[in-house]
């Protein structure tokens, strides 16, 4: 019965991926007026052609259509990937100091030239996937160039880890926040998680001993600094690793569980692999106990200061939960993880997926009502989490033994 449910889920995800996600982005995100992709499309699918264009949105579009072109053998998706690469190279790339800018206006003029390491990492991630699609050497060379800039400027030789952000010329900044809602600390779990993700992908196409050492060090930073004894992640630190706050982000917990497992597969260390697998399962267990609401939806956060829950259901933790729980099932073969992920999917299918207008709603409240003031396409609203979850789940279910 479990295999039947997973196979049914596999089919549903294939349809959602094609008809609800990729078709939507192909139809609504292309900017035929100013080039590249539109900076914002609202919940009712109205296009804001003069919205600023963020690096994260564009890098994630490049990643999404690159993997879509590879997995689905689609010339149309390759054209969109080519479009994304050309735009990023022309407008986001810093020809003087290297790296990529954080934000442009709708005409492609930089409005924030800072070097946010989170954005540099996502560019490496996207370029690595685009290289898998095209095999173009200059794409790989550019990814390696950004990696070396990150190691030169962001890696902390004294305390290890990566400093959050820099100025245009890689000078230090007083405000290193990723977004206005984030605390202003020099080291964050979120940025380290996506450096880990980027380095994993880069190592797969560029076997390099130094990069492997850096990825190993990142894995150990997670085991020693970010993952607490209760299986939750610590989010914000000073440069010398003094923790600030105890907010729990359930989406990041479960995303980390599977990304860390993927990363350690690239390292020839069986002891470290086993250690990470145990941690990934521990995270998944805590996630099931606390992070999934009565209705199957993934809760956004719990404040560490007062223990108050934010019961809003954002789109991306639902997607990450599918993969993180499937990862735990692959490790343990315990059907409770499949049961949990099917409940999450049932919630996402019912409340997050916009079956009428396409894509997924940014968030729904605890009563299941979507917030239609939130955009469908935007600086942070991208096709990466939900499309990636579909690809990951479809491929992982293929390997489930009958």
XYZ file of C-alpha atoms in Angstrom:
402
model
C 0.000 0.000 0.000
C 2.848 2.359 0.862
C 4.484 1.764 -2.505
C 1.142 2.463 -4.192
C 0.899 5.780 -2.342
C 4.419 6.764 -3.294
C 3.836 5.834 -6.923
C 0.616 7.830 -6.906
C 2.496 10.749 -5.397
C 5.156 10.407 -8.086
C 2.530 10.763 -10.786
C 0.880 13.726 -9.109
C 4.207 15.493 -8.691
C 4.991 15.019 -12.357
C 1.759 16.737 -13.321
C 2.228 19.562 -10.808
C 5.814 20.108 -11.955
C 4.833 20.407 -15.612
C 1.427 22.047 -15.553
C 1.418 24.049 -12.328
C 5.038 25.189 -11.928
C 7.063 25.109 -15.151
C 4.208 26.101 -17.447
C 3.462 29.016 -15.129
C 7.024 30.342 -15.140
C 7.314 29.914 -18.886
C 4.081 31.864 -19.396
C 4.323 34.635 -16.791
C 7.954 35.293 -15.835
C 9.583 36.205 -19.171
C 10.171 39.950 -19.531
C 9.603 40.739 -23.196
C 9.921 44.493 -22.569
C 13.251 44.892 -20.757
C 14.874 41.490 -21.148
C 15.448 38.586 -18.810
C 12.668 37.873 -16.365
C 10.093 40.062 -14.643
C 10.908 41.109 -11.096
C 7.392 40.620 -9.748
C 4.117 38.955 -10.714
C 1.261 39.393 -8.266
C -1.117 36.753 -6.905
C -3.652 37.470 -9.655
C -0.887 37.067 -12.275
C -0.622 40.781 -13.094
C 2.921 41.614 -14.132
C 4.907 44.435 -12.518
C 7.285 45.219 -15.353
C 9.081 47.986 -13.428
C 9.847 45.893 -10.336
C 13.498 45.473 -9.406
C 15.243 42.245 -10.385
C 16.907 40.227 -7.656
C 19.911 37.958 -8.009
C 18.238 35.135 -6.092
C 15.207 35.087 -8.379
C 17.339 35.047 -11.518
C 19.815 32.446 -10.248
C 16.986 30.173 -9.165
C 15.300 30.548 -12.545
C 18.578 29.571 -14.211
C 18.884 26.536 -11.945
C 15.268 25.481 -12.458
C 15.197 25.640 -16.233
C 18.657 24.086 -16.503
C 17.653 20.994 -14.555
C 14.279 20.945 -16.309
C 15.984 20.920 -19.698
C 18.246 18.061 -18.594
C 15.603 15.927 -16.888
C 12.805 16.518 -19.409
C 14.955 16.832 -22.549
C 13.208 20.059 -23.477
C 14.522 22.547 -26.025
C 12.024 25.130 -24.750
C 13.401 24.907 -21.226
C 16.950 25.122 -22.549
C 16.052 28.371 -24.285
C 14.788 29.758 -20.989
C 17.951 28.591 -19.232
C 20.032 30.246 -21.957
C 18.015 33.432 -21.497
C 18.627 33.400 -17.736
C 22.356 32.760 -18.124
C 22.772 35.507 -20.721
C 20.956 38.034 -18.540
C 22.892 37.197 -15.371
C 26.193 37.339 -17.226
C 25.391 40.679 -18.878
C 23.796 42.543 -15.977
C 24.550 40.890 -12.626
C 28.223 40.053 -13.196
C 30.647 42.577 -11.747
C 33.320 43.148 -14.431
C 35.596 45.065 -12.068
C 35.646 43.350 -8.681
C 34.222 39.982 -9.632
C 31.229 38.165 -8.234
C 27.630 39.195 -8.807
C 25.491 42.145 -7.715
C 22.571 41.650 -5.347
C 19.862 43.645 -7.124
C 19.117 45.583 -10.333
C 16.359 47.893 -11.430
C 14.030 46.705 -14.176
C 16.376 48.071 -16.863
C 19.354 46.134 -15.521
C 21.100 48.979 -13.694
C 22.547 47.856 -10.323
C 20.691 49.230 -7.301
C 22.519 47.106 -4.706
C 26.049 46.221 -5.669
C 26.903 44.429 -2.437
C 28.354 40.923 -2.449
C 25.939 38.877 -0.370
C 27.549 35.446 0.026
C 24.135 33.790 -0.107
C 23.760 35.214 -3.619
C 27.256 34.245 -4.708
C 26.540 30.686 -3.571
C 23.277 30.497 -5.473
C 25.039 31.694 -8.592
C 27.563 28.859 -8.257
C 24.671 26.439 -7.780
C 22.882 27.712 -10.882
C 26.021 27.830 -13.027
C 26.897 24.274 -12.021
C 23.495 23.023 -13.166
C 23.721 25.072 -16.366
C 27.125 23.516 -17.036
C 25.517 20.055 -16.679
C 23.109 21.143 -19.402
C 25.544 22.793 -21.802
C 29.060 21.589 -21.052
C 30.329 25.093 -21.847
C 33.749 25.585 -20.248
C 33.317 29.301 -19.571
C 30.300 28.503 -17.397
C 32.349 26.169 -15.211
C 35.221 28.659 -15.167
C 32.889 31.384 -13.906
C 31.548 29.137 -11.140
C 35.106 28.334 -10.058
C 36.000 32.031 -10.159
C 33.172 32.891 -7.758
C 34.142 29.991 -5.482
C 37.699 31.313 -5.268
C 36.460 34.845 -4.533
C 34.306 33.488 -1.714
C 37.243 31.605 -0.258
C 39.503 34.649 -0.590
C 37.135 37.173 0.971
C 34.426 35.395 2.952
C 36.108 32.401 4.553
C 37.122 33.149 8.138
C 40.634 31.799 8.697
C 40.516 32.655 12.396
C 37.172 31.231 13.463
C 36.168 29.166 10.364
C 32.891 29.547 8.543
C 31.814 32.255 6.101
C 31.157 35.933 6.755
C 27.771 37.027 5.509
C 28.275 39.971 3.134
C 30.655 42.546 1.693
C 30.623 45.757 -0.254
C 30.955 45.981 -4.005
C 34.753 45.835 -3.730
C 34.645 43.071 -1.079
C 35.201 45.563 1.721
C 33.535 45.018 5.098
C 29.950 46.119 5.775
C 28.191 47.160 8.959
C 24.826 45.845 7.742
C 25.227 42.308 6.430
C 21.585 41.207 6.653
C 20.133 38.970 3.992
C 16.754 40.690 4.318
C 15.074 43.237 6.555
C 13.487 40.549 8.724
C 16.854 38.952 9.537
C 19.093 39.758 12.472
C 22.335 41.571 11.625
C 24.959 38.938 12.430
C 28.137 38.028 10.584
C 27.455 34.292 10.391
C 24.116 32.680 9.642
C 22.923 29.135 9.218
C 20.972 30.024 6.091
C 23.953 31.317 4.136
C 26.142 28.411 5.251
C 23.430 25.954 4.180
C 23.422 27.307 0.650
C 27.211 27.492 0.455
C 27.096 23.802 1.374
C 24.531 23.197 -1.358
C 26.555 25.112 -3.955
C 29.855 23.424 -3.095
C 28.197 20.000 -3.275
C 26.939 20.710 -6.778
C 30.238 22.242 -7.902
C 32.255 19.289 -6.616
C 30.133 16.926 -8.697
C 31.257 18.622 -11.903
C 34.716 19.793 -10.766
C 36.505 17.145 -8.674
C 38.969 19.269 -6.731
C 40.787 18.276 -3.551
C 40.694 21.740 -2.004
C 36.972 22.085 -2.674
C 36.390 18.676 -1.099
C 38.251 19.834 2.022
C 36.118 22.974 2.145
C 32.930 20.949 1.824
C 34.097 18.590 4.575
C 34.792 21.585 6.809
C 31.312 22.959 6.108
C 29.714 19.645 7.060
C 31.594 19.725 10.342
C 30.535 23.318 10.990
C 26.933 22.148 10.784
C 27.561 19.216 13.079
C 29.510 21.280 15.602
C 27.886 24.728 15.442
C 24.491 24.882 13.778
C 22.776 21.612 14.767
C 21.799 21.570 18.428
C 21.463 18.517 20.653
C 17.670 18.600 20.216
C 17.974 18.356 16.426
C 16.979 21.955 15.702
C 19.224 24.511 13.996
C 20.723 27.630 15.493
C 20.330 30.530 13.085
C 22.454 33.589 13.964
C 25.987 33.948 15.317
C 28.650 36.569 15.830
C 31.881 36.113 13.933
C 33.420 34.196 16.866
C 30.375 31.914 17.136
C 28.415 33.457 19.970
C 24.798 32.413 19.437
C 22.024 34.995 19.229
C 18.445 33.892 19.831
C 16.740 30.525 19.718
C 14.126 30.844 16.994
C 13.350 27.536 15.295
C 12.725 27.511 11.547
C 11.111 24.183 10.727
C 11.607 24.512 6.993
C 15.323 25.073 7.425
C 15.582 22.153 9.851
C 14.223 19.626 7.372
C 15.956 21.196 4.363
C 19.283 20.933 6.159
C 18.666 17.263 6.947
C 18.652 16.206 3.313
C 21.144 18.754 1.932
C 23.682 17.644 4.544
C 23.085 14.018 3.570
C 23.639 14.867 -0.099
C 26.829 16.774 0.711
C 28.452 14.008 2.727
C 27.952 11.546 -0.148
C 30.687 13.474 -1.965
C 33.157 12.847 0.876
C 35.094 9.584 1.185
C 34.570 9.197 4.921
C 32.243 6.403 6.071
C 32.315 7.553 9.689
C 31.237 11.052 8.696
C 28.553 9.649 6.388
C 27.106 7.574 9.216
C 27.241 10.513 11.618
C 25.351 12.730 9.181
C 22.732 10.051 8.514
C 22.031 9.720 12.225
C 21.710 13.483 12.559
C 19.419 13.694 9.523
C 17.078 11.129 11.066
C 17.155 12.923 14.414
C 16.192 16.185 12.706
C 13.356 14.432 10.857
C 12.038 12.913 14.091
C 11.925 16.281 15.830
C 10.341 17.792 12.739
C 7.504 15.251 12.757
C 6.903 15.761 16.470
C 6.857 19.543 16.423
C 7.001 21.035 12.927
C 3.906 19.464 11.338
C 0.556 20.918 12.374
C -2.636 18.936 13.024
C -3.696 19.433 9.387
C -0.442 18.151 7.865
C 0.968 21.577 7.012
C 4.474 22.611 8.035
C 4.522 25.343 10.692
C 6.699 28.339 9.885
C 8.581 29.086 13.125
C 8.699 28.927 16.898
C 10.112 31.901 18.762
C 12.841 30.921 21.171
C 12.212 33.804 23.562
C 8.593 33.007 24.407
C 7.905 29.662 22.722
C 5.180 31.212 20.568
C 4.415 29.449 17.294
C 3.963 31.178 13.957
C 1.340 28.874 12.468
C 1.397 30.418 8.991
C 2.242 27.869 6.322
C 4.766 29.170 3.786
C 5.111 27.357 0.477
C 8.761 26.392 0.631
C 8.818 24.390 3.909
C 6.065 22.160 2.513
C 8.293 21.384 -0.472
C 11.447 20.815 1.593
C 9.545 18.551 3.997
C 8.779 16.098 1.202
C 12.455 15.580 0.409
C 13.711 15.693 3.993
C 11.216 13.067 5.128
C 11.880 10.909 2.056
C 15.576 11.134 2.904
C 14.872 9.803 6.406
C 12.801 6.966 4.954
C 15.626 6.043 2.562
C 18.031 5.843 5.510
C 15.783 3.941 7.924
C 13.049 2.267 5.811
C 10.618 3.317 8.557
C 7.177 3.925 6.987
C 6.345 6.687 9.483
C 8.329 9.119 7.319
C 6.282 8.227 4.245
C 3.087 8.655 6.254
C 4.255 12.099 7.363
C 5.306 13.294 3.920
C 2.017 12.135 2.404
C 0.174 14.244 4.984
C 2.326 17.255 4.086
C 1.643 16.676 0.403
C -2.085 16.379 1.030
C -1.999 19.776 2.737
C 0.113 21.426 0.040
C -2.035 20.005 -2.739
C -5.214 21.273 -1.088
C -4.128 24.683 0.171
C -0.855 25.861 -1.412
C -1.211 24.876 -5.046
C -3.248 27.396 -7.004
C -5.117 25.026 -9.275
C -6.875 27.887 -11.061
C -4.128 30.446 -11.711
C -0.964 28.328 -11.438
C 2.038 28.198 -9.114
C 1.846 27.970 -5.300
C 0.524 30.577 -2.889
C 3.279 32.195 -0.826
C 1.516 31.406 2.433
C -1.783 30.320 3.885
C -2.933 30.925 7.445
C -3.875 28.231 9.940
C -7.398 28.189 8.531
C -6.015 27.446 5.053
C -6.778 30.867 3.581
C -4.111 32.150 1.138
C -2.600 35.598 1.550
C -3.294 37.122 -1.853
C -1.217 40.215 -1.072
C 1.901 38.077 -1.540
C 3.351 37.764 -5.019
C 3.694 34.618 -7.122
C 6.994 35.805 -8.613
C 9.342 38.057 -6.667
C 12.709 38.651 -5.059
C 12.238 35.576 -2.840
C 9.321 33.839 -4.578
C 11.037 31.593 -7.088
C 10.480 28.221 -8.805
C 13.348 26.531 -6.989
C 11.921 24.960 -3.820
C 8.789 23.408 -5.268
C 10.304 22.434 -8.632
C 13.331 20.896 -6.923
C 11.125 18.947 -4.539
C 9.232 17.517 -7.501
C 12.403 16.440 -9.292
C 13.944 15.020 -6.117
C 10.842 13.072 -5.145
C 10.191 11.708 -8.629
C 13.769 10.415 -8.832
C 13.889 9.111 -5.255
C 10.614 7.205 -5.597
C 12.070 5.450 -8.662
C 14.614 3.808 -6.362
C 12.140 2.562 -3.764
C 12.196 -1.235 -3.821
C 8.842 -2.867 -4.447
